[in-house]
PDB file of C-alpha atoms in Angstrom:
ATOM      1  CA  MET P 147     -12.597  -6.445 -28.015  1.00  0.00           C
ATOM      2  CA  GLU P 148     -10.800  -4.407 -25.368  1.00  0.00           C
ATOM      3  CA  ARG P 149      -8.499  -5.360 -22.546  1.00  0.00           C
ATOM      4  CA  VAL P 150     -10.343  -6.966 -19.613  1.00  0.00           C
ATOM      5  CA  VAL P 151      -8.977  -7.546 -16.108  1.00  0.00           C
ATOM      6  CA  LYS P 152     -11.047  -9.342 -13.483  1.00  0.00           C
ATOM      7  CA  SER P 153      -9.911  -9.606  -9.877  1.00  0.00           C
ATOM      8  CA  GLY P 154     -11.042 -10.611  -6.436  1.00  0.00           C
ATOM      9  CA  THR P 155      -9.579 -11.578  -3.101  1.00  0.00           C
ATOM     10  CA  ASP P 156      -6.200 -13.211  -3.827  1.00  0.00           C
ATOM     11  CA  TRP P 157      -6.724 -13.671  -7.588  1.00  0.00           C
ATOM     12  CA  ARG P 158      -6.684 -11.762 -10.865  1.00  0.00           C
ATOM     13  CA  VAL P 159      -6.958 -12.689 -14.514  1.00  0.00           C
ATOM     14  CA  GLY P 160      -6.781 -10.547 -17.611  1.00  0.00           C
ATOM     15  CA  TRP P 161      -7.138 -10.770 -21.380  1.00  0.00           C
ATOM     16  CA  ASN P 162      -5.900  -8.338 -24.037  1.00  0.00           C
ATOM     17  CA  PRO P 163      -6.385  -9.789 -27.531  1.00  0.00           C
ATOM     18  CA  SER P 164      -4.583  -6.888 -29.199  1.00  0.00           C
ATOM     19  CA  ALA P 165      -1.293  -7.419 -27.303  1.00  0.00           C
ATOM     20  CA  THR P 166       1.500  -8.608 -29.564  1.00  0.00           C
ATOM     21  CA  GLN P 167       3.212 -11.290 -27.451  1.00  0.00           C
ATOM     22  CA  TYR P 168       1.442 -11.819 -24.123  1.00  0.00           C
ATOM     23  CA  GLN P 169      -2.339 -11.561 -24.345  1.00  0.00           C
ATOM     24  CA  ALA P 170      -3.235 -12.812 -20.861  1.00  0.00           C
ATOM     25  CA  LEU P 171      -2.381 -12.241 -17.227  1.00  0.00           C
ATOM     26  CA  VAL P 172      -2.866 -14.525 -14.213  1.00  0.00           C
ATOM     27  CA  GLY P 173      -1.869 -13.874 -10.629  1.00  0.00           C
ATOM     28  CA  THR P 174      -2.785 -12.862  -7.110  1.00  0.00           C
ATOM     29  CA  ASP P 175      -2.447  -9.655  -5.119  1.00  0.00           C
ATOM     30  CA  ASP P 176       1.275 -10.436  -4.662  1.00  0.00           C
ATOM     31  CA  TRP P 177       2.413 -11.733  -8.062  1.00  0.00           C
ATOM     32  CA  ALA P 178       1.379 -11.932 -11.707  1.00  0.00           C
ATOM     33  CA  ILE P 179       2.650 -13.409 -14.956  1.00  0.00           C
ATOM     34  CA  GLU P 180       1.723 -12.576 -18.506  1.00  0.00           C
ATOM     35  CA  LEU P 181       0.898 -15.550 -20.728  1.00  0.00           C
ATOM     36  CA  THR P 182       0.742 -16.043 -24.460  1.00  0.00           C
ATOM     37  CA  SER P 183      -2.609 -16.861 -26.004  1.00  0.00           C
ATOM     38  CA  ALA P 184      -1.627 -20.534 -26.311  1.00  0.00           C
ATOM     39  CA  GLU P 185      -0.423 -20.701 -22.685  1.00  0.00           C
ATOM     40  CA  PHE P 186      -3.613 -19.030 -21.484  1.00  0.00           C
ATOM     41  CA  ASN P 187      -5.823 -21.340 -23.546  1.00  0.00           C
ATOM     42  CA  ASP P 188      -4.113 -24.331 -21.930  1.00  0.00           C
ATOM     43  CA  PHE P 189      -4.362 -22.681 -18.492  1.00  0.00           C
ATOM     44  CA  CYS P 190      -8.116 -22.203 -18.946  1.00  0.00           C
ATOM     45  CA  ARG P 191      -8.706 -25.663 -20.408  1.00  0.00           C
ATOM     46  CA  LEU P 192      -6.673 -27.501 -17.759  1.00  0.00           C
ATOM     47  CA  SER P 193      -8.043 -25.539 -14.787  1.00  0.00           C
ATOM     48  CA  LEU P 194     -11.609 -26.266 -15.924  1.00  0.00           C
ATOM     49  CA  GLN P 195     -10.723 -29.914 -16.571  1.00  0.00           C
ATOM     50  CA  LEU P 196      -9.337 -30.209 -13.034  1.00  0.00           C
ATOM     51  CA  ALA P 197     -12.397 -28.525 -11.512  1.00  0.00           C
ATOM     52  CA  GLU P 198     -14.640 -30.975 -13.378  1.00  0.00           C
ATOM     53  CA  SER P 199     -12.514 -33.925 -12.223  1.00  0.00           C
ATOM     54  CA  ILE P 200     -12.797 -32.839  -8.592  1.00  0.00           C
ATOM     55  CA  ALA P 201     -16.571 -32.459  -8.941  1.00  0.00           C
ATOM     56  CA  GLN P 202     -16.903 -35.932 -10.473  1.00  0.00           C
ATOM     57  CA  ILE P 203     -14.746 -37.580  -7.795  1.00  0.00           C
ATOM     58  CA  ALA P 204     -16.409 -35.764  -4.869  1.00  0.00           C
ATOM     59  CA  HIS P 205     -19.216 -38.276  -4.359  1.00  0.00           C
ATOM     60  CA  GLU P 206     -16.714 -41.133  -3.998  1.00  0.00           C
ATOM     61  CA  LEU P 207     -14.781 -39.515  -1.141  1.00  0.00           C
ATOM     62  CA  MET P 208     -15.447 -39.483   2.563  1.00  0.00           C
ATOM     63  CA  ASP P 209     -15.810 -36.001   4.094  1.00  0.00           C
ATOM     64  CA  GLU P 210     -12.320 -36.012   5.617  1.00  0.00           C
ATOM     65  CA  GLU P 211     -10.549 -37.308   2.481  1.00  0.00           C
ATOM     66  CA  LYS P 212      -8.316 -34.974   0.496  1.00  0.00           C
ATOM     67  CA  ILE P 213      -7.676 -35.331  -3.220  1.00  0.00           C
ATOM     68  CA  SER P 214      -4.895 -34.318  -5.555  1.00  0.00           C
ATOM     69  CA  CYS P 215      -5.294 -34.249  -9.342  1.00  0.00           C
ATOM     70  CA  GLU P 216      -2.837 -33.199 -12.037  1.00  0.00           C
ATOM     71  CA  ALA P 217      -3.200 -32.183 -15.663  1.00  0.00           C
ATOM     72  CA  GLU P 218      -0.493 -31.234 -18.130  1.00  0.00           C
ATOM     73  CA  SER P 219       0.088 -29.933 -21.623  1.00  0.00           C
ATOM     74  CA  ASP P 220       3.278 -29.184 -23.521  1.00  0.00           C
ATOM     75  CA  LEU P 221       3.057 -25.625 -22.165  1.00  0.00           C
ATOM     76  CA  LEU P 222       2.193 -26.066 -18.496  1.00  0.00           C
ATOM     77  CA  TRP P 223       1.485 -28.402 -15.590  1.00  0.00           C
ATOM     78  CA  MET P 224      -1.377 -27.868 -13.146  1.00  0.00           C
ATOM     79  CA  GLU P 225      -2.501 -29.472  -9.897  1.00  0.00           C
ATOM     80  CA  VAL P 226      -5.432 -29.151  -7.522  1.00  0.00           C
ATOM     81  CA  THR P 227      -5.056 -30.341  -3.929  1.00  0.00           C
ATOM     82  CA  GLY P 228      -7.520 -30.369  -1.072  1.00  0.00           C
ATOM     83  CA  TYR P 229     -11.132 -31.232  -0.421  1.00  0.00           C
ATOM     84  CA  PRO P 230     -13.782 -31.273  -3.153  1.00  0.00           C
ATOM     85  CA  HIS P 231     -15.334 -28.118  -1.679  1.00  0.00           C
ATOM     86  CA  ALA P 232     -12.009 -26.321  -0.962  1.00  0.00           C
ATOM     87  CA  TYR P 233      -8.865 -26.969  -2.971  1.00  0.00           C
ATOM     88  CA  SER P 234      -5.786 -25.034  -4.016  1.00  0.00           C
ATOM     89  CA  LEU P 235      -4.631 -24.634  -7.614  1.00  0.00           C
ATOM     90  CA  ARG P 236      -0.996 -24.601  -8.683  1.00  0.00           C
ATOM     91  CA  PHE P 237       0.766 -24.337 -12.041  1.00  0.00           C
ATOM     92  CA  ILE P 238       4.268 -24.520 -13.503  1.00  0.00           C
ATOM     93  CA  LEU P 239       4.992 -23.004 -16.888  1.00  0.00           C
ATOM     94  CA  HIS P 240       7.091 -25.232 -19.191  1.00  0.00           C
ATOM     95  CA  THR P 241       7.949 -22.579 -21.767  1.00  0.00           C
ATOM     96  CA  GLY P 242      11.360 -21.550 -20.444  1.00  0.00           C
ATOM     97  CA  ARG P 243      10.410 -18.600 -18.230  1.00  0.00           C
ATOM     98  CA  GLY P 244      10.683 -20.587 -14.979  1.00  0.00           C
ATOM     99  CA  VAL P 245       7.317 -19.575 -13.525  1.00  0.00           C
ATOM    100  CA  GLU P 246       5.317 -21.258 -10.790  1.00  0.00           C
ATOM    101  CA  GLY P 247       2.181 -19.895  -9.180  1.00  0.00           C
ATOM    102  CA  SER P 248      -0.657 -20.929  -6.898  1.00  0.00           C
ATOM    103  CA  TRP P 249      -4.014 -19.844  -5.512  1.00  0.00           C
ATOM    104  CA  THR P 250      -5.564 -20.564  -2.123  1.00  0.00           C
ATOM    105  CA  PRO P 251      -8.724 -22.637  -1.722  1.00  0.00           C
ATOM    106  CA  GLN P 252     -10.614 -19.407  -0.946  1.00  0.00           C
ATOM    107  CA  ALA P 253      -9.588 -17.851  -4.286  1.00  0.00           C
ATOM    108  CA  VAL P 254     -10.050 -20.841  -6.607  1.00  0.00           C
ATOM    109  CA  PRO P 255     -13.861 -20.813  -7.086  1.00  0.00           C
ATOM    110  CA  SER P 256     -13.869 -17.159  -8.190  1.00  0.00           C
ATOM    111  CA  LEU P 257     -10.775 -17.661 -10.344  1.00  0.00           C
ATOM    112  CA  ILE P 258     -12.365 -20.653 -12.103  1.00  0.00           C
ATOM    113  CA  GLN P 259     -15.543 -18.667 -12.703  1.00  0.00           C
ATOM    114  CA  ALA P 260     -13.550 -15.746 -14.148  1.00  0.00           C
ATOM    115  CA  VAL P 261     -11.516 -18.063 -16.397  1.00  0.00           C
ATOM    116  CA  GLN P 262     -14.739 -19.423 -17.872  1.00  0.00           C
ATOM    117  CA  MET P 263     -15.904 -15.947 -18.821  1.00  0.00           C
ATOM    118  CA  ILE P 264     -12.805 -13.799 -19.452  1.00  0.00           C
ATOM    119  CA  GLN P 265     -12.509 -14.347 -23.208  1.00  0.00           C
ATOM    120  CA  VAL P 266     -16.270 -13.891 -23.724  1.00  0.00           C
ATOM    121  CA  PHE P 267     -16.121 -10.122 -23.102  1.00  0.00           C
TER     122      PHE P 267
END
């Protein structure tokens, strides 16, 4: 498996299984951070978990209601905030590197789709 980088408007995600320390990359057009395999696995799992939670809650909300959901592991904290059809995604890395990042509601659907497929290639 070779290095793969996927990107779109205001998001990018990459996977390099042969890298020694940091196998993954997440970011936007303005910033990026490399993640270990374990950090990236948690990032993928939690972002998908949050997307599923928003989808499940959507039918219980009125059109003008916003939602905020959090998920956390030992390695990172994540949050989605907004409307079920348009929400931002934010994370804070707990592993000592002092990293925080976020994506706009416009970028999140494509980012989530890429996260689901990036390690398949």
